[in-house]
Amino acid sequence: MSLCGRGYNLAVCEEDDLRGRIVLAGLACLVLVTLGRAQDAGGGGAVKVIEISAKKYEFSPSEIRVKKGERVQLKVHSVDVTHGVKIEVYPEGQKDKSAPGLKFAEPDQNGKVQKNVDQVIDFVAVEAGTYEIKCAKLCGMGHGRMKAKLIVEE
């Protein structure tokens, strides 16, 4: 219930109205920023779970396809010795390194290897392109050729 218009000073009423509008605008900005962060983190969509087997000196599957904007969870299981996955964050041929094409939920999990523990990597495929996947743990003479590809399609 407003007292403005019932003999109160018009300047005071206008000041109160301005304060109310500023508070409302601030709340609206806060809501938009919060929603934007949730979308950037990949909130809201279903997660595409992909299981990968790692064994000397190959990944299976050796080619993985996902859609741009898709939330992905890679589950890597080592069949023989300890292996791990390291995914290049920039697509092949990208010269601009200011913004990665893959956004990891936990960046420290990319390339992390623990003996007898399956590796789980969660990310959002932000940019289309081909990303190199390689073994993150020296596993023998063929280690350097143990690679796969992640293809992010439009």
PDB file of C-alpha atoms in Angstrom:
ATOM      1  CA  MET A   1       0.000   0.000   0.000  1.00  0.00           C
ATOM      2  CA  SER A   2       1.620   3.225  -1.150  1.00  0.00           C
ATOM      3  CA  LEU A   3       1.307   6.452   0.779  1.00  0.00           C
ATOM      4  CA  CYS A   4       2.283   8.511  -2.262  1.00  0.00           C
ATOM      5  CA  GLY A   5      -0.497  10.703  -3.530  1.00  0.00           C
ATOM      6  CA  ARG A   6      -1.934  11.204  -0.029  1.00  0.00           C
ATOM      7  CA  GLY A   7      -0.210  14.426   0.774  1.00  0.00           C
ATOM      8  CA  TYR A   8       3.363  13.072   0.880  1.00  0.00           C
ATOM      9  CA  ASN A   9       6.260  14.847  -0.753  1.00  0.00           C
ATOM     10  CA  LEU A  10       6.400  13.918  -4.471  1.00  0.00           C
ATOM     11  CA  ALA A  11      10.229  13.897  -4.441  1.00  0.00           C
ATOM     12  CA  VAL A  12      10.254  11.264  -1.666  1.00  0.00           C
ATOM     13  CA  CYS A  13       7.790   9.111  -3.607  1.00  0.00           C
ATOM     14  CA  GLU A  14       9.873   9.318  -6.802  1.00  0.00           C
ATOM     15  CA  GLU A  15      13.030   8.388  -4.838  1.00  0.00           C
ATOM     16  CA  ASP A  16      11.278   5.344  -3.332  1.00  0.00           C
ATOM     17  CA  ASP A  17      10.072   4.299  -6.793  1.00  0.00           C
ATOM     18  CA  LEU A  18      13.608   4.614  -8.205  1.00  0.00           C
ATOM     19  CA  ARG A  19      15.061   2.493  -5.381  1.00  0.00           C
ATOM     20  CA  GLY A  20      12.458  -0.200  -6.040  1.00  0.00           C
ATOM     21  CA  ARG A  21      13.297  -0.271  -9.748  1.00  0.00           C
ATOM     22  CA  ILE A  22      17.049  -0.499  -9.025  1.00  0.00           C
ATOM     23  CA  VAL A  23      16.521  -3.424  -6.634  1.00  0.00           C
ATOM     24  CA  LEU A  24      14.303  -5.185  -9.189  1.00  0.00           C
ATOM     25  CA  ALA A  25      16.859  -4.648 -11.973  1.00  0.00           C
ATOM     26  CA  GLY A  26      19.639  -6.002  -9.737  1.00  0.00           C
ATOM     27  CA  LEU A  27      17.640  -9.137  -8.961  1.00  0.00           C
ATOM     28  CA  ALA A  28      16.882  -9.665 -12.650  1.00  0.00           C
ATOM     29  CA  CYS A  29      20.614  -9.421 -13.471  1.00  0.00           C
ATOM     30  CA  LEU A  30      21.464 -11.910 -10.733  1.00  0.00           C
ATOM     31  CA  VAL A  31      18.932 -14.415 -12.097  1.00  0.00           C
ATOM     32  CA  LEU A  32      20.273 -14.043 -15.665  1.00  0.00           C
ATOM     33  CA  VAL A  33      23.893 -14.500 -14.563  1.00  0.00           C
ATOM     34  CA  THR A  34      22.983 -17.598 -12.553  1.00  0.00           C
ATOM     35  CA  LEU A  35      21.081 -19.118 -15.491  1.00  0.00           C
ATOM     36  CA  GLY A  36      23.978 -18.329 -17.847  1.00  0.00           C
ATOM     37  CA  ARG A  37      26.462 -20.113 -15.584  1.00  0.00           C
ATOM     38  CA  ALA A  38      24.238 -23.178 -15.369  1.00  0.00           C
ATOM     39  CA  GLN A  39      24.038 -23.334 -19.184  1.00  0.00           C
ATOM     40  CA  ASP A  40      27.820 -22.832 -19.546  1.00  0.00           C
ATOM     41  CA  ALA A  41      28.406 -25.759 -17.201  1.00  0.00           C
ATOM     42  CA  GLY A  42      26.199 -27.897 -19.420  1.00  0.00           C
ATOM     43  CA  GLY A  43      23.306 -27.961 -16.998  1.00  0.00           C
ATOM     44  CA  GLY A  44      20.000 -29.143 -18.228  1.00  0.00           C
ATOM     45  CA  GLY A  45      20.774 -31.708 -20.921  1.00  0.00           C
ATOM     46  CA  ALA A  46      21.137 -35.441 -20.825  1.00  0.00           C
ATOM     47  CA  VAL A  47      24.667 -36.793 -20.483  1.00  0.00           C
ATOM     48  CA  LYS A  48      25.984 -39.021 -23.265  1.00  0.00           C
ATOM     49  CA  VAL A  49      27.975 -41.797 -21.571  1.00  0.00           C
ATOM     50  CA  ILE A  50      30.693 -43.437 -23.675  1.00  0.00           C
ATOM     51  CA  GLU A  51      32.709 -46.394 -22.468  1.00  0.00           C
ATOM     52  CA  ILE A  52      36.238 -46.847 -23.784  1.00  0.00           C
ATOM     53  CA  SER A  53      38.486 -49.872 -23.376  1.00  0.00           C
ATOM     54  CA  ALA A  54      42.218 -49.221 -23.273  1.00  0.00           C
ATOM     55  CA  LYS A  55      44.723 -51.982 -23.964  1.00  0.00           C
ATOM     56  CA  LYS A  56      48.222 -52.136 -25.401  1.00  0.00           C
ATOM     57  CA  TYR A  57      48.335 -50.077 -27.771  1.00  0.00           C
ATOM     58  CA  GLU A  58      44.813 -49.098 -28.733  1.00  0.00           C
ATOM     59  CA  PHE A  59      41.566 -47.570 -27.600  1.00  0.00           C
ATOM     60  CA  SER A  60      38.249 -49.143 -28.489  1.00  0.00           C
ATOM     61  CA  PRO A  61      36.373 -47.473 -30.002  1.00  0.00           C
ATOM     62  CA  SER A  62      39.131 -45.563 -31.781  1.00  0.00           C
ATOM     63  CA  GLU A  63      36.719 -42.918 -33.075  1.00  0.00           C
ATOM     64  CA  ILE A  64      34.053 -41.217 -30.972  1.00  0.00           C
ATOM     65  CA  ARG A  65      31.402 -38.891 -32.389  1.00  0.00           C
ATOM     66  CA  VAL A  66      29.384 -36.393 -30.353  1.00  0.00           C
ATOM     67  CA  LYS A  67      27.278 -33.331 -31.139  1.00  0.00           C
ATOM     68  CA  LYS A  68      28.355 -29.751 -30.463  1.00  0.00           C
ATOM     69  CA  GLY A  69      26.879 -28.589 -27.155  1.00  0.00           C
ATOM     70  CA  GLU A  70      26.468 -32.138 -25.881  1.00  0.00           C
ATOM     71  CA  ARG A  71      27.435 -33.128 -22.329  1.00  0.00           C
ATOM     72  CA  VAL A  72      29.704 -36.171 -22.443  1.00  0.00           C
ATOM     73  CA  GLN A  73      31.038 -38.582 -19.859  1.00  0.00           C
ATOM     74  CA  LEU A  74      33.915 -40.816 -20.950  1.00  0.00           C
ATOM     75  CA  LYS A  75      34.485 -43.912 -18.846  1.00  0.00           C
ATOM     76  CA  VAL A  76      37.889 -45.435 -19.555  1.00  0.00           C
ATOM     77  CA  HIS A  77      38.645 -48.985 -18.457  1.00  0.00           C
ATOM     78  CA  SER A  78      42.179 -50.411 -18.723  1.00  0.00           C
ATOM     79  CA  VAL A  79      42.112 -54.039 -19.841  1.00  0.00           C
ATOM     80  CA  ASP A  80      45.764 -55.037 -19.337  1.00  0.00           C
ATOM     81  CA  VAL A  81      48.148 -52.509 -17.767  1.00  0.00           C
ATOM     82  CA  THR A  82      47.454 -49.020 -16.363  1.00  0.00           C
ATOM     83  CA  HIS A  83      46.349 -46.607 -19.106  1.00  0.00           C
ATOM     84  CA  GLY A  84      44.722 -43.198 -19.011  1.00  0.00           C
ATOM     85  CA  VAL A  85      43.184 -40.753 -21.431  1.00  0.00           C
ATOM     86  CA  LYS A  86      44.429 -37.254 -22.193  1.00  0.00           C
ATOM     87  CA  ILE A  87      42.190 -35.279 -24.569  1.00  0.00           C
ATOM     88  CA  GLU A  88      43.540 -32.272 -26.447  1.00  0.00           C
ATOM     89  CA  VAL A  89      41.297 -29.314 -25.530  1.00  0.00           C
ATOM     90  CA  TYR A  90      41.686 -27.541 -28.892  1.00  0.00           C
ATOM     91  CA  PRO A  91      40.522 -29.029 -32.200  1.00  0.00           C
ATOM     92  CA  GLU A  92      43.167 -30.022 -34.747  1.00  0.00           C
ATOM     93  CA  GLY A  93      44.377 -27.031 -36.764  1.00  0.00           C
ATOM     94  CA  GLN A  94      42.975 -24.348 -34.451  1.00  0.00           C
ATOM     95  CA  LYS A  95      45.446 -21.469 -34.249  1.00  0.00           C
ATOM     96  CA  ASP A  96      43.504 -19.372 -31.722  1.00  0.00           C
ATOM     97  CA  LYS A  97      44.167 -20.860 -28.281  1.00  0.00           C
ATOM     98  CA  SER A  98      42.143 -18.282 -26.331  1.00  0.00           C
ATOM     99  CA  ALA A  99      39.085 -20.517 -25.808  1.00  0.00           C
ATOM    100  CA  PRO A 100      39.209 -24.314 -25.578  1.00  0.00           C
ATOM    101  CA  GLY A 101      36.747 -26.350 -27.623  1.00  0.00           C
ATOM    102  CA  LEU A 102      36.077 -28.755 -24.753  1.00  0.00           C
ATOM    103  CA  LYS A 103      34.972 -27.530 -21.352  1.00  0.00           C
ATOM    104  CA  PHE A 104      35.788 -30.015 -18.586  1.00  0.00           C
ATOM    105  CA  ALA A 105      33.721 -30.281 -15.405  1.00  0.00           C
ATOM    106  CA  GLU A 106      36.944 -31.179 -13.565  1.00  0.00           C
ATOM    107  CA  PRO A 107      39.968 -30.192 -15.681  1.00  0.00           C
ATOM    108  CA  ASP A 108      42.387 -32.052 -13.378  1.00  0.00           C
ATOM    109  CA  GLN A 109      40.744 -35.369 -14.396  1.00  0.00           C
ATOM    110  CA  ASN A 110      41.935 -34.972 -18.010  1.00  0.00           C
ATOM    111  CA  GLY A 111      45.090 -37.084 -18.081  1.00  0.00           C
ATOM    112  CA  LYS A 112      44.851 -38.271 -14.474  1.00  0.00           C
ATOM    113  CA  VAL A 113      45.752 -41.929 -14.090  1.00  0.00           C
ATOM    114  CA  GLN A 114      45.334 -44.156 -11.067  1.00  0.00           C
ATOM    115  CA  LYS A 115      46.267 -47.824 -10.954  1.00  0.00           C
ATOM    116  CA  ASN A 116      43.245 -50.179 -10.937  1.00  0.00           C
ATOM    117  CA  VAL A 117      40.772 -47.264 -11.092  1.00  0.00           C
ATOM    118  CA  ASP A 118      38.625 -46.501 -14.129  1.00  0.00           C
ATOM    119  CA  GLN A 119      39.052 -42.940 -15.364  1.00  0.00           C
ATOM    120  CA  VAL A 120      35.929 -40.781 -15.750  1.00  0.00           C
ATOM    121  CA  ILE A 121      36.068 -37.510 -17.698  1.00  0.00           C
ATOM    122  CA  ASP A 122      33.060 -35.172 -17.915  1.00  0.00           C
ATOM    123  CA  PHE A 123      32.978 -32.349 -20.450  1.00  0.00           C
ATOM    124  CA  VAL A 124      30.836 -30.265 -22.772  1.00  0.00           C
ATOM    125  CA  ALA A 125      31.747 -30.260 -26.468  1.00  0.00           C
ATOM    126  CA  VAL A 126      31.743 -26.497 -27.085  1.00  0.00           C
ATOM    127  CA  GLU A 127      33.349 -26.283 -30.557  1.00  0.00           C
ATOM    128  CA  ALA A 128      33.069 -28.564 -33.571  1.00  0.00           C
ATOM    129  CA  GLY A 129      36.257 -30.242 -34.767  1.00  0.00           C
ATOM    130  CA  THR A 130      38.524 -33.248 -34.314  1.00  0.00           C
ATOM    131  CA  TYR A 131      40.302 -33.702 -30.990  1.00  0.00           C
ATOM    132  CA  GLU A 132      43.199 -36.049 -30.361  1.00  0.00           C
ATOM    133  CA  ILE A 133      42.926 -38.586 -27.563  1.00  0.00           C
ATOM    134  CA  LYS A 134      46.149 -40.203 -26.411  1.00  0.00           C
ATOM    135  CA  CYS A 135      47.335 -42.496 -23.661  1.00  0.00           C
ATOM    136  CA  ALA A 136      48.385 -40.561 -20.561  1.00  0.00           C
ATOM    137  CA  LYS A 137      50.521 -43.304 -18.998  1.00  0.00           C
ATOM    138  CA  LEU A 138      53.692 -44.751 -20.497  1.00  0.00           C
ATOM    139  CA  CYS A 139      52.570 -48.283 -21.267  1.00  0.00           C
ATOM    140  CA  GLY A 140      55.342 -49.767 -23.392  1.00  0.00           C
ATOM    141  CA  MET A 141      57.076 -49.526 -26.766  1.00  0.00           C
ATOM    142  CA  GLY A 142      53.874 -48.688 -28.688  1.00  0.00           C
ATOM    143  CA  HIS A 143      52.711 -45.989 -26.272  1.00  0.00           C
ATOM    144  CA  GLY A 144      53.289 -43.156 -28.778  1.00  0.00           C
ATOM    145  CA  ARG A 145      50.874 -44.617 -31.312  1.00  0.00           C
ATOM    146  CA  MET A 146      48.099 -45.312 -28.771  1.00  0.00           C
ATOM    147  CA  LYS A 147      45.627 -42.698 -29.975  1.00  0.00           C
ATOM    148  CA  ALA A 148      41.971 -42.173 -30.785  1.00  0.00           C
ATOM    149  CA  LYS A 149      39.843 -39.331 -32.148  1.00  0.00           C
ATOM    150  CA  LEU A 150      36.965 -37.400 -30.673  1.00  0.00           C
ATOM    151  CA  ILE A 151      34.900 -35.815 -33.451  1.00  0.00           C
ATOM    152  CA  VAL A 152      32.517 -33.042 -32.442  1.00  0.00           C
ATOM    153  CA  GLU A 153      29.879 -32.490 -35.140  1.00  0.00           C
ATOM    154  CA  GLU A 154      27.679 -29.424 -35.680  1.00  0.00           C
TER     155      GLU A 154
END
